[in-house]
């Protein structure tokens, strides 16, 4: 049984040296129904580099049924 029952949106930058993107995919694969998105040309601060896209993605994720 999985402990996490809530919807999960895992995000990361494709050049993050602190949390490698493969670990984001691994994490998402361990949580049923998790969604993963890797932002291009971005490191650990991807949400500042892609703030408009990130905000839109989060809003879309939260608005899903």
PDB file of C-alpha atoms in Angstrom:
ATOM      1  CA  UNK A   1       0.000   0.000   0.000  1.00  0.00           C
ATOM      2  CA  UNK A   2       1.241   3.473  -0.882  1.00  0.00           C
ATOM      3  CA  UNK A   3       1.314   6.015   1.921  1.00  0.00           C
ATOM      4  CA  UNK A   4       0.732   9.046  -0.316  1.00  0.00           C
ATOM      5  CA  UNK A   5      -2.872   9.162  -1.475  1.00  0.00           C
ATOM      6  CA  UNK A   6      -3.068  12.806  -2.663  1.00  0.00           C
ATOM      7  CA  UNK A   7      -2.302  13.920  -6.218  1.00  0.00           C
ATOM      8  CA  UNK A   8       1.392  14.769  -6.629  1.00  0.00           C
ATOM      9  CA  UNK A   9       3.073  17.083  -9.142  1.00  0.00           C
ATOM     10  CA  UNK A  10       6.844  16.505  -9.257  1.00  0.00           C
ATOM     11  CA  UNK A  11       8.836  19.222 -11.013  1.00  0.00           C
ATOM     12  CA  UNK A  12      12.495  19.898 -11.664  1.00  0.00           C
ATOM     13  CA  UNK A  13      14.941  21.623 -13.982  1.00  0.00           C
ATOM     14  CA  UNK A  14      16.772  19.501 -16.537  1.00  0.00           C
ATOM     15  CA  UNK A  15      20.178  20.779 -15.353  1.00  0.00           C
ATOM     16  CA  UNK A  16      19.609  20.662 -11.587  1.00  0.00           C
ATOM     17  CA  UNK A  17      22.903  19.582  -9.961  1.00  0.00           C
ATOM     18  CA  UNK A  18      21.317  19.206  -6.499  1.00  0.00           C
ATOM     19  CA  UNK A  19      18.374  16.960  -7.414  1.00  0.00           C
ATOM     20  CA  UNK A  20      19.078  15.179 -10.654  1.00  0.00           C
ATOM     21  CA  UNK A  21      16.076  14.907 -12.986  1.00  0.00           C
ATOM     22  CA  UNK A  22      16.276  11.113 -12.944  1.00  0.00           C
ATOM     23  CA  UNK A  23      15.379  11.227  -9.252  1.00  0.00           C
ATOM     24  CA  UNK A  24      12.271  13.255 -10.035  1.00  0.00           C
ATOM     25  CA  UNK A  25      11.225  10.550 -12.494  1.00  0.00           C
ATOM     26  CA  UNK A  26      12.047   7.870  -9.912  1.00  0.00           C
ATOM     27  CA  UNK A  27      10.000   9.639  -7.240  1.00  0.00           C
ATOM     28  CA  UNK A  28       7.035  10.128  -9.570  1.00  0.00           C
ATOM     29  CA  UNK A  29       7.218   6.461 -10.538  1.00  0.00           C
ATOM     30  CA  UNK A  30       6.884   5.442  -6.893  1.00  0.00           C
ATOM     31  CA  UNK A  31       3.699   7.460  -6.338  1.00  0.00           C
ATOM     32  CA  UNK A  32       0.605   6.171  -8.140  1.00  0.00           C
ATOM     33  CA  UNK A  33      -0.839   8.778 -10.486  1.00  0.00           C
ATOM     34  CA  UNK A  34       1.966  11.281  -9.918  1.00  0.00           C
ATOM     35  CA  UNK A  35       2.687  13.717 -12.716  1.00  0.00           C
ATOM     36  CA  UNK A  36       6.248  14.783 -13.520  1.00  0.00           C
ATOM     37  CA  UNK A  37       7.455  17.767 -15.527  1.00  0.00           C
ATOM     38  CA  UNK A  38      11.070  18.658 -16.229  1.00  0.00           C
ATOM     39  CA  UNK A  39      11.686  22.249 -17.335  1.00  0.00           C
ATOM     40  CA  UNK A  40      14.304  22.757 -20.077  1.00  0.00           C
ATOM     41  CA  UNK A  41      17.461  24.837 -19.717  1.00  0.00           C
ATOM     42  CA  UNK A  42      16.907  25.219 -15.983  1.00  0.00           C
ATOM     43  CA  UNK A  43      18.707  24.277 -12.798  1.00  0.00           C
ATOM     44  CA  UNK A  44      17.567  24.195  -9.163  1.00  0.00           C
ATOM     45  CA  UNK A  45      15.813  27.563  -9.511  1.00  0.00           C
ATOM     46  CA  UNK A  46      13.642  26.407 -12.421  1.00  0.00           C
ATOM     47  CA  UNK A  47      10.478  27.885 -10.905  1.00  0.00           C
ATOM     48  CA  UNK A  48      12.041  31.350 -11.095  1.00  0.00           C
ATOM     49  CA  UNK A  49      13.402  30.812 -14.606  1.00  0.00           C
ATOM     50  CA  UNK A  50      10.058  29.445 -15.848  1.00  0.00           C
ATOM     51  CA  UNK A  51       7.752  31.239 -13.413  1.00  0.00           C
ATOM     52  CA  UNK A  52       4.865  31.849 -15.822  1.00  0.00           C
ATOM     53  CA  UNK A  53       4.888  28.311 -17.203  1.00  0.00           C
ATOM     54  CA  UNK A  54       5.323  26.844 -13.704  1.00  0.00           C
ATOM     55  CA  UNK A  55       2.396  28.892 -12.331  1.00  0.00           C
ATOM     56  CA  UNK A  56       0.240  27.813 -15.264  1.00  0.00           C
ATOM     57  CA  UNK A  57       1.234  24.155 -14.804  1.00  0.00           C
ATOM     58  CA  UNK A  58       0.457  24.263 -11.079  1.00  0.00           C
ATOM     59  CA  UNK A  59      -2.926  25.918 -11.720  1.00  0.00           C
ATOM     60  CA  UNK A  60      -3.760  23.279 -14.351  1.00  0.00           C
ATOM     61  CA  UNK A  61      -2.691  20.491 -11.990  1.00  0.00           C
ATOM     62  CA  UNK A  62      -4.782  21.867  -9.118  1.00  0.00           C
ATOM     63  CA  UNK A  63      -7.821  22.441 -11.341  1.00  0.00           C
ATOM     64  CA  UNK A  64      -7.975  18.894 -12.676  1.00  0.00           C
ATOM     65  CA  UNK A  65     -10.930  16.761 -11.587  1.00  0.00           C
TER      66      UNK A  65
END
